[in-house]
CSV table of C-alpha atoms in Angstrom, one decimal:
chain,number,residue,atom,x,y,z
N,1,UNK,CA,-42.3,-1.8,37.9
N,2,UNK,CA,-44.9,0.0,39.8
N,3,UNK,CA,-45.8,3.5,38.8
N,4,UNK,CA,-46.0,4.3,42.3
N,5,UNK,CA,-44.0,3.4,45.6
N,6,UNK,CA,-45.4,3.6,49.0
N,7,UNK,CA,-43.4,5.5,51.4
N,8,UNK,CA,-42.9,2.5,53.5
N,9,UNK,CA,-40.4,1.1,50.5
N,10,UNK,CA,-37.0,1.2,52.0
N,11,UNK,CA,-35.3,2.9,48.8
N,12,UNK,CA,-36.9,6.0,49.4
N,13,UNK,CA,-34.1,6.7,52.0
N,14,UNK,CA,-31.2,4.0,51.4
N,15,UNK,CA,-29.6,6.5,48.5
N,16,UNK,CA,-29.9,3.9,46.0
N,17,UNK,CA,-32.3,6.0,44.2
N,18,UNK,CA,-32.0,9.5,42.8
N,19,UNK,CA,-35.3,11.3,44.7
N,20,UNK,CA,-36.7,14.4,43.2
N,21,UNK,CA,-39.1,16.9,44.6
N,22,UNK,CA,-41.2,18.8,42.6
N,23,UNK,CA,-42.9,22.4,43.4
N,24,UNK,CA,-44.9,24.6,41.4
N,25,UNK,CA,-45.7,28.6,42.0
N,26,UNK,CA,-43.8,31.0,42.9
N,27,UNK,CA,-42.9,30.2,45.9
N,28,UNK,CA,-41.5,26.6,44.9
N,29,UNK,CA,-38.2,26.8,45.6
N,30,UNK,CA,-38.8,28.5,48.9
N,31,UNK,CA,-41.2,25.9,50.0
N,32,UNK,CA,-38.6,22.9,49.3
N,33,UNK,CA,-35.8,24.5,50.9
N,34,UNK,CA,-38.2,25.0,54.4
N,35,UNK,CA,-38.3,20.8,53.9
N,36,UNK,CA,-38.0,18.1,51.8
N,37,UNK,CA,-36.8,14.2,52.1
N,38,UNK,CA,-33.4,13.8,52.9
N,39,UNK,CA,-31.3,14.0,49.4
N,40,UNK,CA,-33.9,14.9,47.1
N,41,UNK,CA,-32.9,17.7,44.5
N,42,UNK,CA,-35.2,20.1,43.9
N,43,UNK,CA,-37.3,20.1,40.5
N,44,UNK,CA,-39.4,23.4,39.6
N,45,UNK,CA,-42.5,23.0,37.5
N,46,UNK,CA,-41.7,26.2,35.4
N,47,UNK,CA,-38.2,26.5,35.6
N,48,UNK,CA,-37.5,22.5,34.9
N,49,UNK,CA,-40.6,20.9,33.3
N,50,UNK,CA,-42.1,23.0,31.1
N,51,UNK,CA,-40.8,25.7,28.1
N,52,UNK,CA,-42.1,29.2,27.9
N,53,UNK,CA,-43.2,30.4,25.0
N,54,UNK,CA,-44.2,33.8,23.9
N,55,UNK,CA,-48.2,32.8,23.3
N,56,UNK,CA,-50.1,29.9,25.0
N,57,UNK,CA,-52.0,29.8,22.2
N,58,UNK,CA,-49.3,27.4,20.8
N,59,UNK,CA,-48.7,25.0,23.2
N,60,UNK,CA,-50.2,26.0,26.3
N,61,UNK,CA,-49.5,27.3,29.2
N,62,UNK,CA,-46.7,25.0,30.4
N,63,UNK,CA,-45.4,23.3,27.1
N,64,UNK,CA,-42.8,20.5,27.1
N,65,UNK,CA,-39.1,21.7,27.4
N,66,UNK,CA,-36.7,21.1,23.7
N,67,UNK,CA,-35.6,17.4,24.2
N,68,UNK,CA,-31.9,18.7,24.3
N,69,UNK,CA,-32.7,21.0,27.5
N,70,UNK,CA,-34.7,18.2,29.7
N,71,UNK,CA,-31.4,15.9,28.5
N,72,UNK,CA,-29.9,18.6,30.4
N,73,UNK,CA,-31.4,18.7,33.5
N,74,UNK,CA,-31.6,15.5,34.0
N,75,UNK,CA,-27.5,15.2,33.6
N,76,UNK,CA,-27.0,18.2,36.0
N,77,UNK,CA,-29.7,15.9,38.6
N,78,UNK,CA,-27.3,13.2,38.3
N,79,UNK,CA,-29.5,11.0,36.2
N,80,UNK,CA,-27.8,8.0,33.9
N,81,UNK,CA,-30.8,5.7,31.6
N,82,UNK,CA,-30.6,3.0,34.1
N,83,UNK,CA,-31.1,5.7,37.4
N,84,UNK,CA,-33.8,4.7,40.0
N,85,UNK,CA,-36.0,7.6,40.0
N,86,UNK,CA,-38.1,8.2,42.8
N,87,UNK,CA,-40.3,11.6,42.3
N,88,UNK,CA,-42.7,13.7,44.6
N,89,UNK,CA,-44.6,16.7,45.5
N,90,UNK,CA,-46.4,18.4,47.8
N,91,UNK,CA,-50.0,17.9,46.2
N,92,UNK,CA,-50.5,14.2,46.0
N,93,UNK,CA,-48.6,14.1,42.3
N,94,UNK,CA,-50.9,16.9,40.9
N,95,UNK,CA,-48.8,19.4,40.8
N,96,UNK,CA,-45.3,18.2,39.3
N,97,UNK,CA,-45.1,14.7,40.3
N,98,UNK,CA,-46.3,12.6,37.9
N,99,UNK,CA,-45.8,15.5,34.9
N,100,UNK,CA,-41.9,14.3,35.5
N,101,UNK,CA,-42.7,10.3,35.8
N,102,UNK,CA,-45.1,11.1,32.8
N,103,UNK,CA,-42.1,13.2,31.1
N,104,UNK,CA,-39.5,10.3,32.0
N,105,UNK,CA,-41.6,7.3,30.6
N,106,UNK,CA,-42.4,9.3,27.0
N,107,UNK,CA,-38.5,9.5,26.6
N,108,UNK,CA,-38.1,5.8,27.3
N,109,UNK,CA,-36.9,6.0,30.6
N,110,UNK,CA,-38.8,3.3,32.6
N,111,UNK,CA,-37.4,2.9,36.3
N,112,UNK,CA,-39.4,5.5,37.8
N,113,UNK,CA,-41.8,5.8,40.6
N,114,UNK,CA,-43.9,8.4,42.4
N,115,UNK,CA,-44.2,8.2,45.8
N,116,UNK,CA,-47.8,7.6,46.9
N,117,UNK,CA,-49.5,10.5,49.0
N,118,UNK,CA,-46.3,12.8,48.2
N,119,UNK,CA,-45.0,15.1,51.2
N,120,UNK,CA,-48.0,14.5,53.1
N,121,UNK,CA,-47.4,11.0,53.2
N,122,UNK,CA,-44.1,11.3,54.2
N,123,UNK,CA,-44.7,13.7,57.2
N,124,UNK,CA,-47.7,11.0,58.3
N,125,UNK,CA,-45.0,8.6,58.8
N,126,UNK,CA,-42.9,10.4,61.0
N,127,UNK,CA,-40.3,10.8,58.3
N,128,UNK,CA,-37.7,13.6,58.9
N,129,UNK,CA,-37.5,16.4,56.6
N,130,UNK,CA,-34.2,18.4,55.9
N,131,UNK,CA,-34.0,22.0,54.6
N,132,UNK,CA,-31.5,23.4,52.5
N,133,UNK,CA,-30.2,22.6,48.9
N,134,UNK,CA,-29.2,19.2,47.7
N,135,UNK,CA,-27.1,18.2,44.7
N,136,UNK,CA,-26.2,15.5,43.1
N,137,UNK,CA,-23.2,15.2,41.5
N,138,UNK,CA,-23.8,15.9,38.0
N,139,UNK,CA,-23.1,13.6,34.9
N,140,UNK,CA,-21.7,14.4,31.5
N,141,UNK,CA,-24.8,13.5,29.4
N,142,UNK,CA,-28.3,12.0,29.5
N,143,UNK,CA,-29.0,10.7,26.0
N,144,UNK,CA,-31.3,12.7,23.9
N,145,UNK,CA,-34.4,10.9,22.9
N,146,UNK,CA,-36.2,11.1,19.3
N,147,UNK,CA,-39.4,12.4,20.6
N,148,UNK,CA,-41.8,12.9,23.5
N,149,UNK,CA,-44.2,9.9,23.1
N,150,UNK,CA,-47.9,9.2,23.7
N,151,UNK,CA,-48.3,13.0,23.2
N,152,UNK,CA,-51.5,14.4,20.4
N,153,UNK,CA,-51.3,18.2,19.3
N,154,UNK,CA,-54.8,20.0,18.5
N,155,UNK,CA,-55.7,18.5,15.2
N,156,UNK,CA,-55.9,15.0,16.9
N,157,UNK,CA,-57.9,16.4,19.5
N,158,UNK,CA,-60.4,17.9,17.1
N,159,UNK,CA,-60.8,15.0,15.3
N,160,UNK,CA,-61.1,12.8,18.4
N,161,UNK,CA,-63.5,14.4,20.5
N,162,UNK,CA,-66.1,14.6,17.0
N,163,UNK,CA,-65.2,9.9,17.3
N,164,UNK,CA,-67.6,8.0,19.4
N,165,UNK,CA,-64.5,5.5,18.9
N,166,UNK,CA,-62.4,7.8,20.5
N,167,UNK,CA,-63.1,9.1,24.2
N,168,UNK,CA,-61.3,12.5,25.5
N,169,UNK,CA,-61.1,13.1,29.3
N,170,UNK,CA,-61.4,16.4,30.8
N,171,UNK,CA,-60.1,16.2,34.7
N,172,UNK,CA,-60.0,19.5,35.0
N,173,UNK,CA,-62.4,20.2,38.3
N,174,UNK,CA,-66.1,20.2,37.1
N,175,UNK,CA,-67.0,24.0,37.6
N,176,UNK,CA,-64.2,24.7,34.9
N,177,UNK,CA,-65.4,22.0,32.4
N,178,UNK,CA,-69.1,23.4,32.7
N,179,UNK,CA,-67.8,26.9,32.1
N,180,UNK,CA,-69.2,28.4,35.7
N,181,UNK,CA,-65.8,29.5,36.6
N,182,UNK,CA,-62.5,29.6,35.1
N,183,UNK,CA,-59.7,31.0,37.3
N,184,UNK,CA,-56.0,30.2,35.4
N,185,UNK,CA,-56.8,30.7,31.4
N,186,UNK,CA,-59.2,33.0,29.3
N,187,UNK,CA,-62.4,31.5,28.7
N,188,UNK,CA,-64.8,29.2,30.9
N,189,UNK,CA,-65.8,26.0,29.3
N,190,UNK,CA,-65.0,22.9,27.4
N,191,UNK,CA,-63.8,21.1,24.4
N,192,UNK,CA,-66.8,20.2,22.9
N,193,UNK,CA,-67.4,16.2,23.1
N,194,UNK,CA,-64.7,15.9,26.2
N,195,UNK,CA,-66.2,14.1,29.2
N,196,UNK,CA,-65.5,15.1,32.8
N,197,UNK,CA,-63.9,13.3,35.0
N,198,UNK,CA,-62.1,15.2,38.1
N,199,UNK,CA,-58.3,13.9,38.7
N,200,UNK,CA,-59.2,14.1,42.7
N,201,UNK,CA,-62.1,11.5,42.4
N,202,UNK,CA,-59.3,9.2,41.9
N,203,UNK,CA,-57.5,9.8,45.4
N,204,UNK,CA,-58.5,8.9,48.8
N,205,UNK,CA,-59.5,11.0,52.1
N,206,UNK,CA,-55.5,10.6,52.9
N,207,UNK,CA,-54.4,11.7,49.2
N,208,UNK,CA,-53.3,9.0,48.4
N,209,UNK,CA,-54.6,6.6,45.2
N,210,UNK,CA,-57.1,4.3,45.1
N,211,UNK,CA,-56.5,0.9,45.2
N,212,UNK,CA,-55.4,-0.3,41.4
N,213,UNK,CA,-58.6,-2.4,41.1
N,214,UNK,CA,-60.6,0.8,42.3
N,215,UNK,CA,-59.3,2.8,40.1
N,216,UNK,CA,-59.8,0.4,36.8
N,217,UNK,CA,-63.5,1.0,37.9
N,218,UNK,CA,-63.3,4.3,38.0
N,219,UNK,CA,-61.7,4.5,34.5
N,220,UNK,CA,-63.8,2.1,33.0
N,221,UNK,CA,-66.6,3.9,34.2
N,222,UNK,CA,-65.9,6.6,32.1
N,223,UNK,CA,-63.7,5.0,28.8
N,224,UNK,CA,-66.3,2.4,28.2
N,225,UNK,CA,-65.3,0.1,25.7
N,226,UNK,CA,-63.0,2.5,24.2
N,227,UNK,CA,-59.1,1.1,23.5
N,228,UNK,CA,-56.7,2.7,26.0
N,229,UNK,CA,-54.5,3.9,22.8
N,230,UNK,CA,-57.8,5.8,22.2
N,231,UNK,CA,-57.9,7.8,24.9
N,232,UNK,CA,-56.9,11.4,25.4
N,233,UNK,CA,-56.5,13.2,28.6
N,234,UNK,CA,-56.5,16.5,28.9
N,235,UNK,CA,-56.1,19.2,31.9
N,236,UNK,CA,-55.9,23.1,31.9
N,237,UNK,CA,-52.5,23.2,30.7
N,238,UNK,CA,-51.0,19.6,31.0
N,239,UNK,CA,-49.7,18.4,34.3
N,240,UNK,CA,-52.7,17.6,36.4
N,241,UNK,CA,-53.4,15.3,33.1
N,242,UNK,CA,-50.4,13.4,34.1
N,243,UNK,CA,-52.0,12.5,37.6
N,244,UNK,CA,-54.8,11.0,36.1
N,245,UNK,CA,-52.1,9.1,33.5
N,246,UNK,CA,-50.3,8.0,36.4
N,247,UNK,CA,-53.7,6.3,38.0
N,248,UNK,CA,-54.8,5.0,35.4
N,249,UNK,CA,-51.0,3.2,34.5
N,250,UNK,CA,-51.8,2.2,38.4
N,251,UNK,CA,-55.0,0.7,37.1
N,252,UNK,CA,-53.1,-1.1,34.3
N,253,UNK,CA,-55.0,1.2,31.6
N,254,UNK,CA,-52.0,2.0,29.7
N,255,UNK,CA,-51.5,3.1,26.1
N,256,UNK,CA,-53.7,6.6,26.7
N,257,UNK,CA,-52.3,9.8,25.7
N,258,UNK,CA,-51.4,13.3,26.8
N,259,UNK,CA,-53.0,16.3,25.1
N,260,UNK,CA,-50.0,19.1,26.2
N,261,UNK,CA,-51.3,22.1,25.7
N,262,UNK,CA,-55.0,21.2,26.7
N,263,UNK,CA,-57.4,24.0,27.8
N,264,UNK,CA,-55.2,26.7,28.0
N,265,UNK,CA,-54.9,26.6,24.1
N,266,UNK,CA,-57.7,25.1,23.3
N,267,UNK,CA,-59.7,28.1,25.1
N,268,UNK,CA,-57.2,30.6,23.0
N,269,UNK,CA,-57.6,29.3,19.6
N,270,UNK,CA,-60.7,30.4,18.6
N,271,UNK,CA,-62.2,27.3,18.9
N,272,UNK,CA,-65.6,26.2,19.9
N,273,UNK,CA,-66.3,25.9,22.9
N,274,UNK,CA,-69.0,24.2,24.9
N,275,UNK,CA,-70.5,25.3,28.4
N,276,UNK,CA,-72.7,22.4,29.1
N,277,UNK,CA,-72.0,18.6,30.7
N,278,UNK,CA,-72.0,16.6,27.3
């Protein structure tokens, strides 16, 4: 299955798929309920996607939730393992999107798609929203899975970004990587041996993705010869990471892997820190 579906696809609206919109900020739930598609349940980055721990330092700024509590949510959405998932936001998948398909492929579920160009898309088509709260009805449970995989904690990273058989990806945008500016976490700067590589060079004009052949260009450009089980991607605090996963899953570049807590630990650990391009 595709990682992505174009809003054209007629399951989008049929109701044989369970369609989830994700919003992050403060004003998430307020935003959905002004519009969203027709039937989609409302997801919250913070509230639904992410724990929230005491210190970023362990973990980051938006950790993965327990495995029992995501289990949960995804019973009280209505989600069974052989659902159609269909998953958007309002910022092209940056923002929420692909963090849940990303979320829902580690725990082995595997019929999900994001919808390509998100809410904007959707509006360009003409399509009518609806405002107000949707349900599903909810199920008993959603098995819980062993473990979130294609995940590395900090030691891996270390040791990573030090291999030249290794590559890790910074797609943070680059004024943050070269430590001019830093606007969400502590400290401006980098992991030392990361490369940059933007998660918006990887969208068009429209916000949507690049073609899949496009893309592997793109990726290549920057992995090299590297294997894809090689490569880490990283992000300020682990969901805009997910966008580039997504594309490069697109791309057909799979195997790579998510660094969670990213630059919002990284940058709180005491760690060195680099504030040049590599």
């Amino acid at each position: 299955m595709s990682p992505l579906i174009e809003i054209t696809d007629p399951h989008i609206l049929d109701g044989s798929a369970i369609l989830i919109d994700v919003r992050g900020g403060a004003d998430a739930h307020d935003r959905y309920l002004a519009g969203h598609l027709p039937k989609a349940v409302f997801a919250g980055l913070d509230a639904d996607l992410a724990s929230h721990p005491e210190n970023a330092a362990n973990g980051g700024r938006h950790p993965l939730p327990a495995l029992e509590d995501f289990a949960a949510t995804l019973a009280r959405w209505g989600v069974m393992p052989d659902s159609h998932i269909i998953v958007y936001d309002d910022k092209a998948a940056a923002m929420g999107g692909a963090r849940l398909w990303w979320m829902l492929r580690s725990i082995g579920h595997t019929n999900v798609q994001v919808i390509n160009g998100g809410l904007k898309a959707a509006t360009d088509a003409g399509i009518q929203l609806t405002t107000g709260e949707y349900q599903n009805a909810a199920v008993g449970t959603y098995p819980i899975a062993a473990e979130y995989t294609n995940t590395v904690d900090i030691e891996e990273v270390k040791k990573a970004a030090k291999d030249d058989n290794r590559v890790v990806i910074d797609v943070r945008e680059g004024v943050r990587y070269q430590g001019i500016t830093e606007p969400l976490d502590l400290v401006a700067g980098h992991i030392p041996g990361a490369v940059n590589l933007f998660y918006s060079t990887s969208l068009s004009p429209e916000g949507k993705y690049l073609t899949s052949k496009a893309l592997e260009t793109l990726y290549k450009d920057t992995i090299g010869d590297v294997k894809p089980q090689n490569v880490i991607v990283h992000c300020g605090s682990g969901v805009t990471a997910c966008h580039t996963l997504l594309g490069m899953e697109h791309a057909g570049i799979t195997g790579p892997k998510l660094y969670v807590g990213s630059w919002s630990e990284w940058s709180r650990r005491d760690l060195p820190i680099a504030t040049t391009e590599q």
